[in-house]
JSON list of C-alpha atoms in Angstrom, two decimals:
[
{"chain": "A", "resi": 1, "resn": "UNK", "atom": "CA", "xyz": [-0.19, 0.11, 0.11]},
{"chain": "A", "resi": 2, "resn": "UNK", "atom": "CA", "xyz": [1.30, 3.38, -0.90]},
{"chain": "A", "resi": 3, "resn": "UNK", "atom": "CA", "xyz": [1.91, 6.48, 1.31]},
{"chain": "A", "resi": 4, "resn": "UNK", "atom": "CA", "xyz": [-1.25, 8.01, -1.09]},
{"chain": "A", "resi": 5, "resn": "UNK", "atom": "CA", "xyz": [-3.50, 5.61, -0.46]},
{"chain": "A", "resi": 6, "resn": "UNK", "atom": "CA", "xyz": [-2.72, 4.85, 3.20]},
{"chain": "A", "resi": 7, "resn": "UNK", "atom": "CA", "xyz": [-3.61, 8.87, 3.46]},
{"chain": "A", "resi": 8, "resn": "UNK", "atom": "CA", "xyz": [-6.71, 8.52, 1.32]},
{"chain": "A", "resi": 9, "resn": "UNK", "atom": "CA", "xyz": [-8.10, 5.75, 3.43]},
{"chain": "A", "resi": 10, "resn": "UNK", "atom": "CA", "xyz": [-7.68, 7.53, 6.83]},
{"chain": "A", "resi": 11, "resn": "UNK", "atom": "CA", "xyz": [-9.66, 10.75, 5.30]},
{"chain": "A", "resi": 12, "resn": "UNK", "atom": "CA", "xyz": [-11.92, 8.37, 4.20]},
{"chain": "A", "resi": 13, "resn": "UNK", "atom": "CA", "xyz": [-12.25, 7.04, 7.91]},
{"chain": "A", "resi": 14, "resn": "UNK", "atom": "CA", "xyz": [-12.52, 10.64, 9.24]},
{"chain": "A", "resi": 15, "resn": "UNK", "atom": "CA", "xyz": [-14.91, 11.88, 6.79]},
{"chain": "A", "resi": 16, "resn": "UNK", "atom": "CA", "xyz": [-17.00, 8.81, 8.09]},
{"chain": "A", "resi": 17, "resn": "UNK", "atom": "CA", "xyz": [-16.73, 9.51, 11.57]},
{"chain": "A", "resi": 18, "resn": "UNK", "atom": "CA", "xyz": [-17.63, 13.58, 11.19]},
{"chain": "A", "resi": 19, "resn": "UNK", "atom": "CA", "xyz": [-20.61, 12.50, 8.98]},
{"chain": "A", "resi": 20, "resn": "UNK", "atom": "CA", "xyz": [-21.57, 10.06, 11.76]},
{"chain": "A", "resi": 21, "resn": "UNK", "atom": "CA", "xyz": [-20.85, 12.57, 14.48]},
{"chain": "A", "resi": 22, "resn": "UNK", "atom": "CA", "xyz": [-23.16, 15.13, 12.78]},
{"chain": "A", "resi": 23, "resn": "UNK", "atom": "CA", "xyz": [-25.77, 12.90, 11.87]},
{"chain": "A", "resi": 24, "resn": "UNK", "atom": "CA", "xyz": [-29.12, 13.93, 13.17]},
{"chain": "A", "resi": 25, "resn": "UNK", "atom": "CA", "xyz": [-30.85, 12.58, 16.21]},
{"chain": "A", "resi": 26, "resn": "UNK", "atom": "CA", "xyz": [-33.73, 10.39, 15.80]},
{"chain": "A", "resi": 27, "resn": "UNK", "atom": "CA", "xyz": [-35.13, 10.74, 19.48]},
{"chain": "A", "resi": 28, "resn": "UNK", "atom": "CA", "xyz": [-37.25, 13.76, 18.75]},
{"chain": "A", "resi": 29, "resn": "UNK", "atom": "CA", "xyz": [-40.74, 12.15, 19.04]},
{"chain": "A", "resi": 30, "resn": "UNK", "atom": "CA", "xyz": [-39.46, 10.51, 22.51]},
{"chain": "A", "resi": 31, "resn": "UNK", "atom": "CA", "xyz": [-38.61, 13.56, 24.12]},
{"chain": "A", "resi": 32, "resn": "UNK", "atom": "CA", "xyz": [-41.51, 15.43, 22.88]},
{"chain": "A", "resi": 33, "resn": "UNK", "atom": "CA", "xyz": [-43.94, 12.46, 24.00]},
{"chain": "A", "resi": 34, "resn": "UNK", "atom": "CA", "xyz": [-42.27, 12.46, 27.64]},
{"chain": "A", "resi": 35, "resn": "UNK", "atom": "CA", "xyz": [-41.90, 16.26, 28.03]},
{"chain": "A", "resi": 36, "resn": "UNK", "atom": "CA", "xyz": [-45.25, 16.98, 27.09]},
{"chain": "A", "resi": 37, "resn": "UNK", "atom": "CA", "xyz": [-46.78, 14.07, 28.61]},
{"chain": "A", "resi": 38, "resn": "UNK", "atom": "CA", "xyz": [-44.58, 15.65, 32.19]},
{"chain": "A", "resi": 39, "resn": "UNK", "atom": "CA", "xyz": [-45.75, 18.92, 31.80]},
{"chain": "A", "resi": 40, "resn": "UNK", "atom": "CA", "xyz": [-49.34, 18.54, 31.72]},
{"chain": "A", "resi": 41, "resn": "UNK", "atom": "CA", "xyz": [-48.31, 15.97, 34.64]},
{"chain": "A", "resi": 42, "resn": "UNK", "atom": "CA", "xyz": [-46.71, 18.99, 36.67]},
{"chain": "A", "resi": 43, "resn": "UNK", "atom": "CA", "xyz": [-49.52, 21.68, 35.67]},
{"chain": "A", "resi": 44, "resn": "UNK", "atom": "CA", "xyz": [-52.24, 18.29, 36.87]},
{"chain": "A", "resi": 45, "resn": "UNK", "atom": "CA", "xyz": [-50.28, 17.88, 40.34]},
{"chain": "A", "resi": 46, "resn": "UNK", "atom": "CA", "xyz": [-50.18, 21.94, 40.90]},
{"chain": "A", "resi": 47, "resn": "UNK", "atom": "CA", "xyz": [-54.38, 22.31, 39.93]},
{"chain": "A", "resi": 48, "resn": "UNK", "atom": "CA", "xyz": [-54.91, 19.74, 42.40]},
{"chain": "A", "resi": 49, "resn": "UNK", "atom": "CA", "xyz": [-52.29, 20.35, 45.52]},
{"chain": "A", "resi": 50, "resn": "UNK", "atom": "CA", "xyz": [-52.99, 24.11, 45.01]},
{"chain": "A", "resi": 51, "resn": "UNK", "atom": "CA", "xyz": [-56.83, 23.02, 45.45]},
{"chain": "A", "resi": 52, "resn": "UNK", "atom": "CA", "xyz": [-57.20, 25.05, 42.38]},
{"chain": "A", "resi": 53, "resn": "UNK", "atom": "CA", "xyz": [-59.57, 22.27, 41.24]},
{"chain": "A", "resi": 54, "resn": "UNK", "atom": "CA", "xyz": [-61.38, 21.64, 44.71]},
{"chain": "A", "resi": 55, "resn": "UNK", "atom": "CA", "xyz": [-60.07, 17.68, 44.36]},
{"chain": "A", "resi": 56, "resn": "UNK", "atom": "CA", "xyz": [-58.78, 15.57, 47.31]},
{"chain": "A", "resi": 57, "resn": "UNK", "atom": "CA", "xyz": [-55.28, 15.93, 47.49]},
{"chain": "A", "resi": 58, "resn": "UNK", "atom": "CA", "xyz": [-55.18, 11.94, 46.65]},
{"chain": "A", "resi": 59, "resn": "UNK", "atom": "CA", "xyz": [-55.83, 12.49, 43.21]},
{"chain": "A", "resi": 60, "resn": "UNK", "atom": "CA", "xyz": [-52.47, 13.45, 42.56]},
{"chain": "A", "resi": 61, "resn": "UNK", "atom": "CA", "xyz": [-51.70, 9.90, 43.04]},
{"chain": "A", "resi": 62, "resn": "UNK", "atom": "CA", "xyz": [-53.91, 8.48, 40.14]},
{"chain": "A", "resi": 63, "resn": "UNK", "atom": "CA", "xyz": [-52.82, 11.20, 38.41]},
{"chain": "A", "resi": 64, "resn": "UNK", "atom": "CA", "xyz": [-48.86, 10.54, 38.41]},
{"chain": "A", "resi": 65, "resn": "UNK", "atom": "CA", "xyz": [-49.96, 6.44, 38.04]},
{"chain": "A", "resi": 66, "resn": "UNK", "atom": "CA", "xyz": [-52.07, 7.66, 34.76]},
{"chain": "A", "resi": 67, "resn": "UNK", "atom": "CA", "xyz": [-48.95, 9.85, 33.85]},
{"chain": "A", "resi": 68, "resn": "UNK", "atom": "CA", "xyz": [-46.50, 6.34, 34.01]},
{"chain": "A", "resi": 69, "resn": "UNK", "atom": "CA", "xyz": [-48.88, 4.21, 32.22]},
{"chain": "A", "resi": 70, "resn": "UNK", "atom": "CA", "xyz": [-49.74, 6.41, 29.35]},
{"chain": "A", "resi": 71, "resn": "UNK", "atom": "CA", "xyz": [-45.93, 7.28, 29.06]},
{"chain": "A", "resi": 72, "resn": "UNK", "atom": "CA", "xyz": [-44.00, 3.77, 29.18]},
{"chain": "A", "resi": 73, "resn": "UNK", "atom": "CA", "xyz": [-47.82, 2.37, 26.85]},
{"chain": "A", "resi": 74, "resn": "UNK", "atom": "CA", "xyz": [-46.80, 5.12, 24.25]},
{"chain": "A", "resi": 75, "resn": "UNK", "atom": "CA", "xyz": [-43.15, 5.03, 24.39]},
{"chain": "A", "resi": 76, "resn": "UNK", "atom": "CA", "xyz": [-43.16, 1.66, 23.27]},
{"chain": "A", "resi": 77, "resn": "UNK", "atom": "CA", "xyz": [-46.00, 1.96, 20.87]},
{"chain": "A", "resi": 78, "resn": "UNK", "atom": "CA", "xyz": [-43.22, 4.46, 19.46]},
{"chain": "A", "resi": 79, "resn": "UNK", "atom": "CA", "xyz": [-40.77, 2.08, 19.96]},
{"chain": "A", "resi": 80, "resn": "UNK", "atom": "CA", "xyz": [-42.65, -0.64, 17.96]},
{"chain": "A", "resi": 81, "resn": "UNK", "atom": "CA", "xyz": [-43.76, 1.74, 15.29]},
{"chain": "A", "resi": 82, "resn": "UNK", "atom": "CA", "xyz": [-40.27, 3.37, 14.56]},
{"chain": "A", "resi": 83, "resn": "UNK", "atom": "CA", "xyz": [-38.61, 2.94, 11.02]},
{"chain": "A", "resi": 84, "resn": "UNK", "atom": "CA", "xyz": [-35.49, 0.52, 11.63]},
{"chain": "A", "resi": 85, "resn": "UNK", "atom": "CA", "xyz": [-33.56, 2.23, 8.92]},
{"chain": "A", "resi": 86, "resn": "UNK", "atom": "CA", "xyz": [-33.52, 5.59, 9.40]},
{"chain": "A", "resi": 87, "resn": "UNK", "atom": "CA", "xyz": [-30.60, 7.42, 8.42]},
{"chain": "A", "resi": 88, "resn": "UNK", "atom": "CA", "xyz": [-28.16, 8.09, 11.12]},
{"chain": "A", "resi": 89, "resn": "UNK", "atom": "CA", "xyz": [-29.72, 5.60, 13.69]},
{"chain": "A", "resi": 90, "resn": "UNK", "atom": "CA", "xyz": [-26.07, 3.69, 14.03]},
{"chain": "A", "resi": 91, "resn": "UNK", "atom": "CA", "xyz": [-24.21, 7.38, 14.66]},
{"chain": "A", "resi": 92, "resn": "UNK", "atom": "CA", "xyz": [-21.91, 8.17, 17.94]},
{"chain": "A", "resi": 93, "resn": "UNK", "atom": "CA", "xyz": [-24.51, 10.68, 18.74]},
{"chain": "A", "resi": 94, "resn": "UNK", "atom": "CA", "xyz": [-27.93, 8.63, 18.49]},
{"chain": "A", "resi": 95, "resn": "UNK", "atom": "CA", "xyz": [-26.10, 5.85, 20.41]},
{"chain": "A", "resi": 96, "resn": "UNK", "atom": "CA", "xyz": [-24.94, 8.13, 22.87]},
{"chain": "A", "resi": 97, "resn": "UNK", "atom": "CA", "xyz": [-28.17, 9.53, 23.19]},
{"chain": "A", "resi": 98, "resn": "UNK", "atom": "CA", "xyz": [-30.33, 6.27, 23.88]},
{"chain": "A", "resi": 99, "resn": "UNK", "atom": "CA", "xyz": [-27.71, 5.13, 26.52]},
{"chain": "A", "resi": 100, "resn": "UNK", "atom": "CA", "xyz": [-27.72, 8.45, 28.54]},
{"chain": "A", "resi": 101, "resn": "UNK", "atom": "CA", "xyz": [-31.60, 8.52, 28.48]},
{"chain": "A", "resi": 102, "resn": "UNK", "atom": "CA", "xyz": [-31.53, 4.94, 29.47]},
{"chain": "A", "resi": 103, "resn": "UNK", "atom": "CA", "xyz": [-29.28, 5.29, 32.37]},
{"chain": "A", "resi": 104, "resn": "UNK", "atom": "CA", "xyz": [-31.32, 8.35, 33.49]},
{"chain": "A", "resi": 105, "resn": "UNK", "atom": "CA", "xyz": [-34.38, 6.08, 33.45]},
{"chain": "A", "resi": 106, "resn": "UNK", "atom": "CA", "xyz": [-33.33, 3.92, 35.43]},
{"chain": "A", "resi": 107, "resn": "UNK", "atom": "CA", "xyz": [-31.45, 6.59, 37.87]},
{"chain": "A", "resi": 108, "resn": "UNK", "atom": "CA", "xyz": [-35.18, 8.45, 38.16]},
{"chain": "A", "resi": 109, "resn": "UNK", "atom": "CA", "xyz": [-36.93, 4.75, 38.47]},
{"chain": "A", "resi": 110, "resn": "UNK", "atom": "CA", "xyz": [-35.01, 3.38, 41.44]},
{"chain": "A", "resi": 111, "resn": "UNK", "atom": "CA", "xyz": [-34.79, 7.33, 43.00]},
{"chain": "A", "resi": 112, "resn": "UNK", "atom": "CA", "xyz": [-38.73, 6.74, 43.02]},
{"chain": "A", "resi": 113, "resn": "UNK", "atom": "CA", "xyz": [-39.02, 3.35, 43.73]},
{"chain": "A", "resi": 114, "resn": "UNK", "atom": "CA", "xyz": [-36.95, 4.37, 46.76]},
{"chain": "A", "resi": 115, "resn": "UNK", "atom": "CA", "xyz": [-39.04, 7.11, 47.64]},
{"chain": "A", "resi": 116, "resn": "UNK", "atom": "CA", "xyz": [-42.28, 5.22, 47.74]},
{"chain": "A", "resi": 117, "resn": "UNK", "atom": "CA", "xyz": [-40.89, 2.14, 49.86]},
{"chain": "A", "resi": 118, "resn": "UNK", "atom": "CA", "xyz": [-39.96, 4.55, 52.43]},
{"chain": "A", "resi": 119, "resn": "UNK", "atom": "CA", "xyz": [-43.00, 6.16, 52.37]},
{"chain": "A", "resi": 120, "resn": "UNK", "atom": "CA", "xyz": [-44.75, 2.63, 53.40]},
{"chain": "A", "resi": 121, "resn": "UNK", "atom": "CA", "xyz": [-41.96, 1.75, 55.84]},
{"chain": "A", "resi": 122, "resn": "UNK", "atom": "CA", "xyz": [-42.46, 4.94, 57.42]},
{"chain": "A", "resi": 123, "resn": "UNK", "atom": "CA", "xyz": [-46.74, 4.91, 57.16]},
{"chain": "A", "resi": 124, "resn": "UNK", "atom": "CA", "xyz": [-46.33, 8.46, 55.43]},
{"chain": "A", "resi": 125, "resn": "UNK", "atom": "CA", "xyz": [-45.27, 10.32, 52.54]},
{"chain": "A", "resi": 126, "resn": "UNK", "atom": "CA", "xyz": [-41.66, 10.38, 52.58]},
{"chain": "A", "resi": 127, "resn": "UNK", "atom": "CA", "xyz": [-39.94, 13.72, 52.23]},
{"chain": "A", "resi": 128, "resn": "UNK", "atom": "CA", "xyz": [-38.34, 12.45, 48.79]},
{"chain": "A", "resi": 129, "resn": "UNK", "atom": "CA", "xyz": [-41.74, 13.69, 47.21]},
{"chain": "A", "resi": 130, "resn": "UNK", "atom": "CA", "xyz": [-40.58, 17.00, 48.06]},
{"chain": "A", "resi": 131, "resn": "UNK", "atom": "CA", "xyz": [-37.29, 16.72, 46.51]},
{"chain": "A", "resi": 132, "resn": "UNK", "atom": "CA", "xyz": [-38.46, 14.70, 43.06]},
{"chain": "A", "resi": 133, "resn": "UNK", "atom": "CA", "xyz": [-38.71, 17.91, 40.84]},
{"chain": "A", "resi": 134, "resn": "UNK", "atom": "CA", "xyz": [-34.67, 18.82, 41.21]},
{"chain": "A", "resi": 135, "resn": "UNK", "atom": "CA", "xyz": [-33.74, 15.46, 40.78]},
{"chain": "A", "resi": 136, "resn": "UNK", "atom": "CA", "xyz": [-35.94, 14.89, 37.56]},
{"chain": "A", "resi": 137, "resn": "UNK", "atom": "CA", "xyz": [-34.55, 18.46, 36.25]},
{"chain": "A", "resi": 138, "resn": "UNK", "atom": "CA", "xyz": [-31.49, 17.60, 36.83]},
{"chain": "A", "resi": 139, "resn": "UNK", "atom": "CA", "xyz": [-31.87, 14.09, 35.09]},
{"chain": "A", "resi": 140, "resn": "UNK", "atom": "CA", "xyz": [-33.09, 16.37, 32.29]},
{"chain": "A", "resi": 141, "resn": "UNK", "atom": "CA", "xyz": [-29.93, 18.24, 32.33]},
{"chain": "A", "resi": 142, "resn": "UNK", "atom": "CA", "xyz": [-27.18, 16.01, 32.45]},
{"chain": "A", "resi": 143, "resn": "UNK", "atom": "CA", "xyz": [-29.00, 13.68, 29.48]},
{"chain": "A", "resi": 144, "resn": "UNK", "atom": "CA", "xyz": [-29.72, 16.73, 27.04]},
{"chain": "A", "resi": 145, "resn": "UNK", "atom": "CA", "xyz": [-26.56, 18.32, 27.62]},
{"chain": "A", "resi": 146, "resn": "UNK", "atom": "CA", "xyz": [-24.81, 15.18, 27.15]},
{"chain": "A", "resi": 147, "resn": "UNK", "atom": "CA", "xyz": [-26.81, 14.30, 24.19]},
{"chain": "A", "resi": 148, "resn": "UNK", "atom": "CA", "xyz": [-26.28, 17.41, 22.56]},
{"chain": "A", "resi": 149, "resn": "UNK", "atom": "CA", "xyz": [-22.16, 18.00, 23.04]},
{"chain": "A", "resi": 150, "resn": "UNK", "atom": "CA", "xyz": [-21.61, 14.27, 21.62]},
{"chain": "A", "resi": 151, "resn": "UNK", "atom": "CA", "xyz": [-24.13, 15.25, 18.35]},
{"chain": "A", "resi": 152, "resn": "UNK", "atom": "CA", "xyz": [-22.67, 18.88, 18.36]},
{"chain": "A", "resi": 153, "resn": "UNK", "atom": "CA", "xyz": [-26.71, 19.93, 18.33]},
{"chain": "A", "resi": 154, "resn": "UNK", "atom": "CA", "xyz": [-27.20, 23.23, 20.06]},
{"chain": "A", "resi": 155, "resn": "UNK", "atom": "CA", "xyz": [-31.04, 22.89, 20.62]},
{"chain": "A", "resi": 156, "resn": "UNK", "atom": "CA", "xyz": [-29.69, 20.04, 22.91]},
{"chain": "A", "resi": 157, "resn": "UNK", "atom": "CA", "xyz": [-27.23, 21.83, 24.49]},
{"chain": "A", "resi": 158, "resn": "UNK", "atom": "CA", "xyz": [-29.12, 25.12, 25.35]},
{"chain": "A", "resi": 159, "resn": "UNK", "atom": "CA", "xyz": [-31.30, 22.69, 27.01]},
{"chain": "A", "resi": 160, "resn": "UNK", "atom": "CA", "xyz": [-29.46, 20.96, 29.16]},
{"chain": "A", "resi": 161, "resn": "UNK", "atom": "CA", "xyz": [-27.78, 23.94, 30.35]},
{"chain": "A", "resi": 162, "resn": "UNK", "atom": "CA", "xyz": [-30.97, 25.56, 30.67]},
{"chain": "A", "resi": 163, "resn": "UNK", "atom": "CA", "xyz": [-32.28, 22.54, 32.73]},
{"chain": "A", "resi": 164, "resn": "UNK", "atom": "CA", "xyz": [-29.20, 22.48, 34.80]},
{"chain": "A", "resi": 165, "resn": "UNK", "atom": "CA", "xyz": [-29.62, 26.00, 35.95]},
{"chain": "A", "resi": 166, "resn": "UNK", "atom": "CA", "xyz": [-33.04, 25.68, 36.79]},
{"chain": "A", "resi": 167, "resn": "UNK", "atom": "CA", "xyz": [-31.92, 23.27, 39.77]},
{"chain": "A", "resi": 168, "resn": "UNK", "atom": "CA", "xyz": [-31.44, 26.24, 41.39]},
{"chain": "A", "resi": 169, "resn": "UNK", "atom": "CA", "xyz": [-34.81, 27.92, 41.30]},
{"chain": "A", "resi": 170, "resn": "UNK", "atom": "CA", "xyz": [-36.24, 24.32, 41.77]},
{"chain": "A", "resi": 171, "resn": "UNK", "atom": "CA", "xyz": [-33.68, 24.00, 45.53]},
{"chain": "A", "resi": 172, "resn": "UNK", "atom": "CA", "xyz": [-35.41, 27.09, 46.82]},
{"chain": "A", "resi": 173, "resn": "UNK", "atom": "CA", "xyz": [-38.88, 26.11, 45.76]},
{"chain": "A", "resi": 174, "resn": "UNK", "atom": "CA", "xyz": [-39.39, 22.89, 47.94]},
{"chain": "A", "resi": 175, "resn": "UNK", "atom": "CA", "xyz": [-41.93, 23.03, 50.10]},
{"chain": "A", "resi": 176, "resn": "UNK", "atom": "CA", "xyz": [-44.29, 25.70, 48.00]},
{"chain": "A", "resi": 177, "resn": "UNK", "atom": "CA", "xyz": [-46.56, 24.26, 45.26]},
{"chain": "A", "resi": 178, "resn": "UNK", "atom": "CA", "xyz": [-44.74, 26.81, 42.67]},
{"chain": "A", "resi": 179, "resn": "UNK", "atom": "CA", "xyz": [-42.29, 23.94, 41.88]},
{"chain": "A", "resi": 180, "resn": "UNK", "atom": "CA", "xyz": [-44.82, 22.10, 39.89]},
{"chain": "A", "resi": 181, "resn": "UNK", "atom": "CA", "xyz": [-45.32, 24.97, 37.92]},
{"chain": "A", "resi": 182, "resn": "UNK", "atom": "CA", "xyz": [-41.52, 25.28, 37.65]},
{"chain": "A", "resi": 183, "resn": "UNK", "atom": "CA", "xyz": [-41.36, 21.80, 36.26]},
{"chain": "A", "resi": 184, "resn": "UNK", "atom": "CA", "xyz": [-43.52, 22.21, 34.10]},
{"chain": "A", "resi": 185, "resn": "UNK", "atom": "CA", "xyz": [-41.90, 25.16, 32.08]},
{"chain": "A", "resi": 186, "resn": "UNK", "atom": "CA", "xyz": [-38.81, 23.15, 32.20]},
{"chain": "A", "resi": 187, "resn": "UNK", "atom": "CA", "xyz": [-39.86, 19.99, 30.92]},
{"chain": "A", "resi": 188, "resn": "UNK", "atom": "CA", "xyz": [-41.94, 21.85, 28.24]},
{"chain": "A", "resi": 189, "resn": "UNK", "atom": "CA", "xyz": [-38.64, 24.35, 27.23]},
{"chain": "A", "resi": 190, "resn": "UNK", "atom": "CA", "xyz": [-35.89, 21.62, 27.19]},
{"chain": "A", "resi": 191, "resn": "UNK", "atom": "CA", "xyz": [-37.51, 18.16, 26.64]},
{"chain": "A", "resi": 192, "resn": "UNK", "atom": "CA", "xyz": [-40.72, 19.00, 24.60]},
{"chain": "A", "resi": 193, "resn": "UNK", "atom": "CA", "xyz": [-39.71, 22.00, 22.57]},
{"chain": "A", "resi": 194, "resn": "UNK", "atom": "CA", "xyz": [-36.13, 20.32, 21.55]},
{"chain": "A", "resi": 195, "resn": "UNK", "atom": "CA", "xyz": [-37.76, 17.11, 20.59]},
{"chain": "A", "resi": 196, "resn": "UNK", "atom": "CA", "xyz": [-40.13, 18.80, 18.05]},
{"chain": "A", "resi": 197, "resn": "UNK", "atom": "CA", "xyz": [-37.17, 20.61, 17.08]},
{"chain": "A", "resi": 198, "resn": "UNK", "atom": "CA", "xyz": [-35.31, 17.35, 16.16]},
{"chain": "A", "resi": 199, "resn": "UNK", "atom": "CA", "xyz": [-38.60, 15.74, 14.90]},
{"chain": "A", "resi": 200, "resn": "UNK", "atom": "CA", "xyz": [-38.17, 18.45, 12.22]},
{"chain": "A", "resi": 201, "resn": "UNK", "atom": "CA", "xyz": [-34.81, 17.54, 11.58]},
{"chain": "A", "resi": 202, "resn": "UNK", "atom": "CA", "xyz": [-35.14, 13.71, 11.27]},
{"chain": "A", "resi": 203, "resn": "UNK", "atom": "CA", "xyz": [-34.80, 12.64, 7.87]},
{"chain": "A", "resi": 204, "resn": "UNK", "atom": "CA", "xyz": [-37.97, 11.51, 5.91]},
{"chain": "A", "resi": 205, "resn": "UNK", "atom": "CA", "xyz": [-36.75, 8.84, 4.03]},
{"chain": "A", "resi": 206, "resn": "UNK", "atom": "CA", "xyz": [-34.63, 5.73, 4.81]},
{"chain": "A", "resi": 207, "resn": "UNK", "atom": "CA", "xyz": [-31.64, 4.38, 3.17]}
]
């Protein structure tokens, strides 16, 4: 192999890597689904817990139960109907995005499972519920920022920093009803809106 041929091969490999890095992210529909649903759930939580709807407080538990059923049901449906040959599906950005959100999902599941278990053991609602919003917003921020930096996606980078910054405000609002409105605003602006942007940027054809 001549030096020129070797150099050409290296350039080709570099071009492939750069193209894969800049491939469009394909998680838009999942982000829009979870972000929109979470925003609605947070607003619902505020309306119930603040007494604006005149409903007993235990309706909050029913509402979040519906949230998880709808959330995972819609998520699995979108997974099953997602086109398997979308261009860029194997890019580093898409692989990292899927893995980091999977890790965030397991972390949040572990957190809420622990909070629920402690509530049963103590016989009353755990204080962990009051701190759930900062934890969730932190997970949003880390996941969006990591995905955005790997894929060089400006909307996700901005969303990640906004969500991380919002953790400060969420901590200050712990114990106040307004924290649920903050959660709704952050879920909408840093998860739903970027998801819609990514959906617009997705390639429509398969290869």
